[in-house]
Amino acid sequence: MELPAEKWAAYARRKWASLDPCLQQKLSVAGPLGDTFLLCLPLFQPADEEFLHSLAARNGVGKDPRAALFYKEEGNKRFQNKEYTAALILYSKAVSHNSPEMSLCYANRSAALFHLGHFEDCLEDIDRAQAQSYPNRLQPKILLRKTECLLLLGRLQEAAEVISKAESKIAMDQSLTSTTRQSLLRKISQLKVNAHEMESSPVSVPEAPSKTRKDLEFWEENGKISSAFSSVSLNFNSCRGRHLVATRDILPGENLVKEEAFVSVLSPGKSLLLQDSAETTWDTRVTNADLHCHRCLKQLLGSVPCEGCSYAKYCSKKCAQLAWEHYHSTECPLGALLLTLGVFSHVALRTVLVAGFVEVSSLMKQFHEDDKELHKAEARGRSRDETRDSTAGMEGLSEKAEPLIPGCEDDGQYRGSYQAVFNLLTHAEKHSPEHKFLCSLSIVAICKKLREADLTILSQGSCESQSKLKAHVKMSTELSLELKILGEAMLRHMLQLHCNAQAVTAIRESESGDSIVADSEQVRLATALFPVTSLLNHSCDPNTSVTFSGTAVTVRASQPIPRGQEIVHCYGPHRCRMGAAERRQRLLCQYFFECRCQACLDELGSDVTGIAATGDIFCCSSCHASMQGEDVLRCSSGACTLLVGRDYLLRQLWDLRLQVRTALGLLKDNQPNQAVELLMRCRVDAENFLSAEHMLVGEIEDHLAQSYATLGKWQEAARHLRRSIQIVEARHGPSSVETGHELFKLAQILFNGFAVSEALCTIQRAETVLCVHCGPQNAQVQELQEMRACLLELPRSLLHRVE
Ligand SMILES: *[C@@H]1O[C@H](CO)[C@@H](O)[C@H](O)[C@H]1NC(C)=O
Ligand SMILES: *[C@@H]1O[C@H](CO)[C@@H](O)[C@H](O)[C@H]1NC(C)=O
Ligand SMILES: CC(=O)N[C@H]1CO[C@H](CO)[C@@H](O)[C@@H]1O
Ligand SMILES: [Zn+2]
Ligand SMILES: [Zn+2]
Ligand SMILES: [Zn+2]
């Protein structure tokens, strides 16, 4: 998803292989990126363009009235099944395609929103339907829905006005059958009764708990680095590069960095790109693109579609407008191409659009001048590498400013601005030539398309930087000088993303029926650049936790960090999830460095490899001692002589995973009894060949807990969850965020089962752990606090009775 579509990547590889060896050689030497870009420019031939555009055509992002009809009907089906959330999403897909029936789609969506209890959004959709010539004969129905919403929101005056409007519509409409008229009038009198009751005994409408509670945490901003707290400082040395260090002792849970993304692009989600048939069948699968605002990543309810394409959807008119002004008016005509070229290409384009042409070209110019200086220094007899080293080993550093850390502005401030983005490392010389070729070709494709797209049509309402860009880019048969500058900058960003892209993630509650105890998973919402967070180096055993809210990131200390220690976070390969060898392999491939973090050094120095040390091992079926060996494993107890092939054990593990997945399916289909039965069998199987601390054993216990919770058997649920917590604790540590999530589930179960004192205790533990990792504003932390308040309000007498 992040990289270009595989078919295009394979095409580029074949093209690379067929290049003249001499040209290959030229492209392989680590020259300036501008040269790479210019060399690739003429290589992108009409045939290549045609191939790429035929691939892109499969990612339909245009508007199609037939699709609108299709999604509307699918939505109606779900609505009839009372699957209101699914219906809502399908209606939103319908309104993202233009059709003469838009008003009906909005009216339908308002019904779904009403049933889901989103009355404000429902009202908005009713207004949208009415603004688009909603048919007269249906007016009374929608006016009554509006009345109901207004009543439920306690807006009595407005409700009364709408009722009388509805009455006059009904009175005037001759086409109504008498039964319809009767039923409408009955409904009206019912609503009047409701309104009257509310007037005489005004119940205070409970105020929705404001989700945007003011952040009470003390924000003591750093004088040198924007978005960072004063407890950190930016240091630089040639072996570690730029890194952040604690300026004082830091406690767990303290905020270190709070940063808004410089740029972010929503990850489209898989199904868009898996589509392999030439004819676009509209598909009803739900992706990120249907669930989150394309600008601010907020969860969508009554989404506002882009007026140009069926792909981009926004949480509000405002987001749609801002996105259009800052980047989407340029991106919109390129939609299908960008989906094919992958999120990294898209982020590269959006970065230059957000920065604006003036800023991009001025930094590029500066960069080329510095490069010339380096050449001159070289000519004076010093090697290029030495020169670079003496200027602190970073590219793009101007010689005159020795003490300046790259990315800082002239006043020494690191602002997380485009200048900081520009100075993120590209590692241009470390990427394989094939990869660089693929990136270059993809960027060339974007540039050609930018030249083609009639950008002038789109210029209405666009902001300064974008219209300037358009003026610069305007048609010519050759790529203009401006486009070449942008192309080189985009290529730079695309290579930077390899090491600097940050996945913006969210916890999504999986939709498993009406289970009271939610199961949740972490999903990737977007890819973003955070220039300040990018300063953090990696450790496989990090001392920080990272959480996201919309497009903002917060980095918190998860352990005490003594003054002077480096602040590190984990780029993905974590000590708890894989062994040192695998972690180091991955880090080397993706980030081009050999990890020497404490966890790696410890593990490499001892015999136990990480995973084995934390329980991912097989055990002997007769004596339960661990099995050791490579291809053939033998029992370590010495008493047994059992020998088993690793392949055999791996197959058994695979089968067991399948069984567990089947059980989860049963649970989702609302068959918890069958799920319990199957999971119990899995548990017995697991005991036969897996160590008691194996993660899969933990997962089985966790799913058992969820099944029992669905059945309302709280004690059994709690028993299994405690086992799962033990295993998670053994692997991730008692104060890890993983343990926090498990404790949260246990708190919910104990709460539901009225096990008051244990619930209070567990709530306390869960809150402490989650607060450190996710902060006090976290939804789960707040839910825990509500649970506690609720338990403490129970009358004493009741407490004694239930315990
Ligand atoms: C959707 O609109 C159609 C009219 O086009 C109507 O017949 C149908 O009942 C509506 N469905 C819902 C759920 O409002
Ligand atoms: C982070 O904290 C843990 C626990 O205190 C410690 O073992 C580890 O070495 C620290 N890591 C770094 C990189 O400082
Ligand atoms: C301690 C550590 O892992 N330091 C690394 C920080 O990042 C640079 C490059 O990004 C590596 O070279 C260091 O080894
Ligand atoms: Zn938004
Ligand atoms: Zn669009
Ligand atoms: Zn490591």
Short mmCIF file of N, CA, C and O in Angstrom, two decimals, residues 4-14 51-52 55 58 273-277 340 438:
data_model
loop_
_atom_site.label_atom_id
_atom_site.label_comp_id
_atom_site.label_asym_id
_atom_site.label_seq_id
_atom_site.Cartn_x
_atom_site.Cartn_y
_atom_site.Cartn_z
N PRO A 4 4.49 1.55 -4.52
CA PRO A 4 3.67 1.43 -5.72
C PRO A 4 3.08 0.03 -5.88
O PRO A 4 3.66 -0.95 -5.41
N ALA A 5 1.95 -0.06 -6.56
CA ALA A 5 1.28 -1.33 -6.80
C ALA A 5 2.27 -2.34 -7.40
O ALA A 5 3.13 -1.98 -8.21
N GLU A 6 2.15 -3.59 -7.00
CA GLU A 6 3.14 -4.60 -7.38
C GLU A 6 3.29 -4.72 -8.89
O GLU A 6 4.39 -4.90 -9.39
N LYS A 7 2.18 -4.60 -9.62
CA LYS A 7 2.29 -4.76 -11.07
C LYS A 7 3.15 -3.67 -11.69
O LYS A 7 3.90 -3.91 -12.63
N TRP A 8 3.00 -2.50 -11.17
CA TRP A 8 3.81 -1.38 -11.67
C TRP A 8 5.27 -1.56 -11.23
O TRP A 8 6.19 -1.33 -12.00
N ALA A 9 5.48 -2.03 -10.01
CA ALA A 9 6.83 -2.26 -9.52
C ALA A 9 7.52 -3.32 -10.38
O ALA A 9 8.69 -3.18 -10.76
N ALA A 10 6.79 -4.39 -10.72
CA ALA A 10 7.36 -5.45 -11.54
C ALA A 10 7.70 -4.92 -12.93
O ALA A 10 8.74 -5.25 -13.50
N TYR A 11 6.83 -4.09 -13.45
CA TYR A 11 7.06 -3.48 -14.77
C TYR A 11 8.35 -2.66 -14.74
O TYR A 11 9.19 -2.75 -15.63
N ALA A 12 8.50 -1.88 -13.66
CA ALA A 12 9.69 -1.04 -13.54
C ALA A 12 10.95 -1.91 -13.41
O ALA A 12 12.00 -1.56 -13.96
N ARG A 13 10.83 -3.03 -12.70
CA ARG A 13 12.00 -3.94 -12.58
C ARG A 13 12.41 -4.48 -13.94
O ARG A 13 13.59 -4.54 -14.27
N ARG A 14 11.39 -4.88 -14.74
CA ARG A 14 11.71 -5.39 -16.08
C ARG A 14 12.36 -4.30 -16.92
O ARG A 14 13.33 -4.54 -17.64
N PHE A 51 0.67 1.81 -20.01
CA PHE A 51 0.57 0.68 -19.09
C PHE A 51 0.13 1.15 -17.71
O PHE A 51 -0.80 0.61 -17.11
N LEU A 52 0.79 2.19 -17.23
CA LEU A 52 0.48 2.70 -15.89
C LEU A 52 -0.96 3.19 -15.80
O LEU A 52 -1.67 2.90 -14.85
N LEU A 55 -3.43 0.40 -15.56
CA LEU A 55 -3.49 -0.11 -14.18
C LEU A 55 -4.34 0.82 -13.31
O LEU A 55 -5.18 0.38 -12.53
N ARG A 58 -8.23 0.90 -13.06
CA ARG A 58 -8.99 -0.02 -12.20
C ARG A 58 -9.37 0.60 -10.86
O ARG A 58 -10.27 0.11 -10.19
N LEU A 273 -7.09 -1.82 -3.70
CA LEU A 273 -5.97 -2.20 -4.55
C LEU A 273 -5.97 -3.67 -4.90
O LEU A 273 -5.29 -4.09 -5.82
N LEU A 274 -6.76 -4.47 -4.18
CA LEU A 274 -6.78 -5.89 -4.49
C LEU A 274 -7.61 -6.16 -5.73
O LEU A 274 -7.46 -7.18 -6.38
N GLN A 275 -8.47 -5.24 -6.01
CA GLN A 275 -9.37 -5.44 -7.14
C GLN A 275 -8.58 -5.76 -8.39
O GLN A 275 -7.74 -5.01 -8.82
N ASP A 276 -8.88 -6.90 -8.97
CA ASP A 276 -8.02 -7.33 -10.05
C ASP A 276 -8.75 -7.46 -11.38
O ASP A 276 -8.16 -7.64 -12.42
N SER A 277 -10.05 -7.39 -11.35
CA SER A 277 -10.77 -7.56 -12.61
C SER A 277 -10.79 -6.25 -13.36
O SER A 277 -10.73 -5.18 -12.77
N THR A 340 -2.51 4.04 -7.46
CA THR A 340 -1.67 3.00 -8.05
C THR A 340 -0.21 3.18 -7.64
O THR A 340 0.51 2.22 -7.44
N LEU A 438 12.44 2.79 -9.58
CA LEU A 438 10.98 2.72 -9.44
C LEU A 438 10.42 4.03 -8.89
O LEU A 438 9.44 4.58 -9.41
#
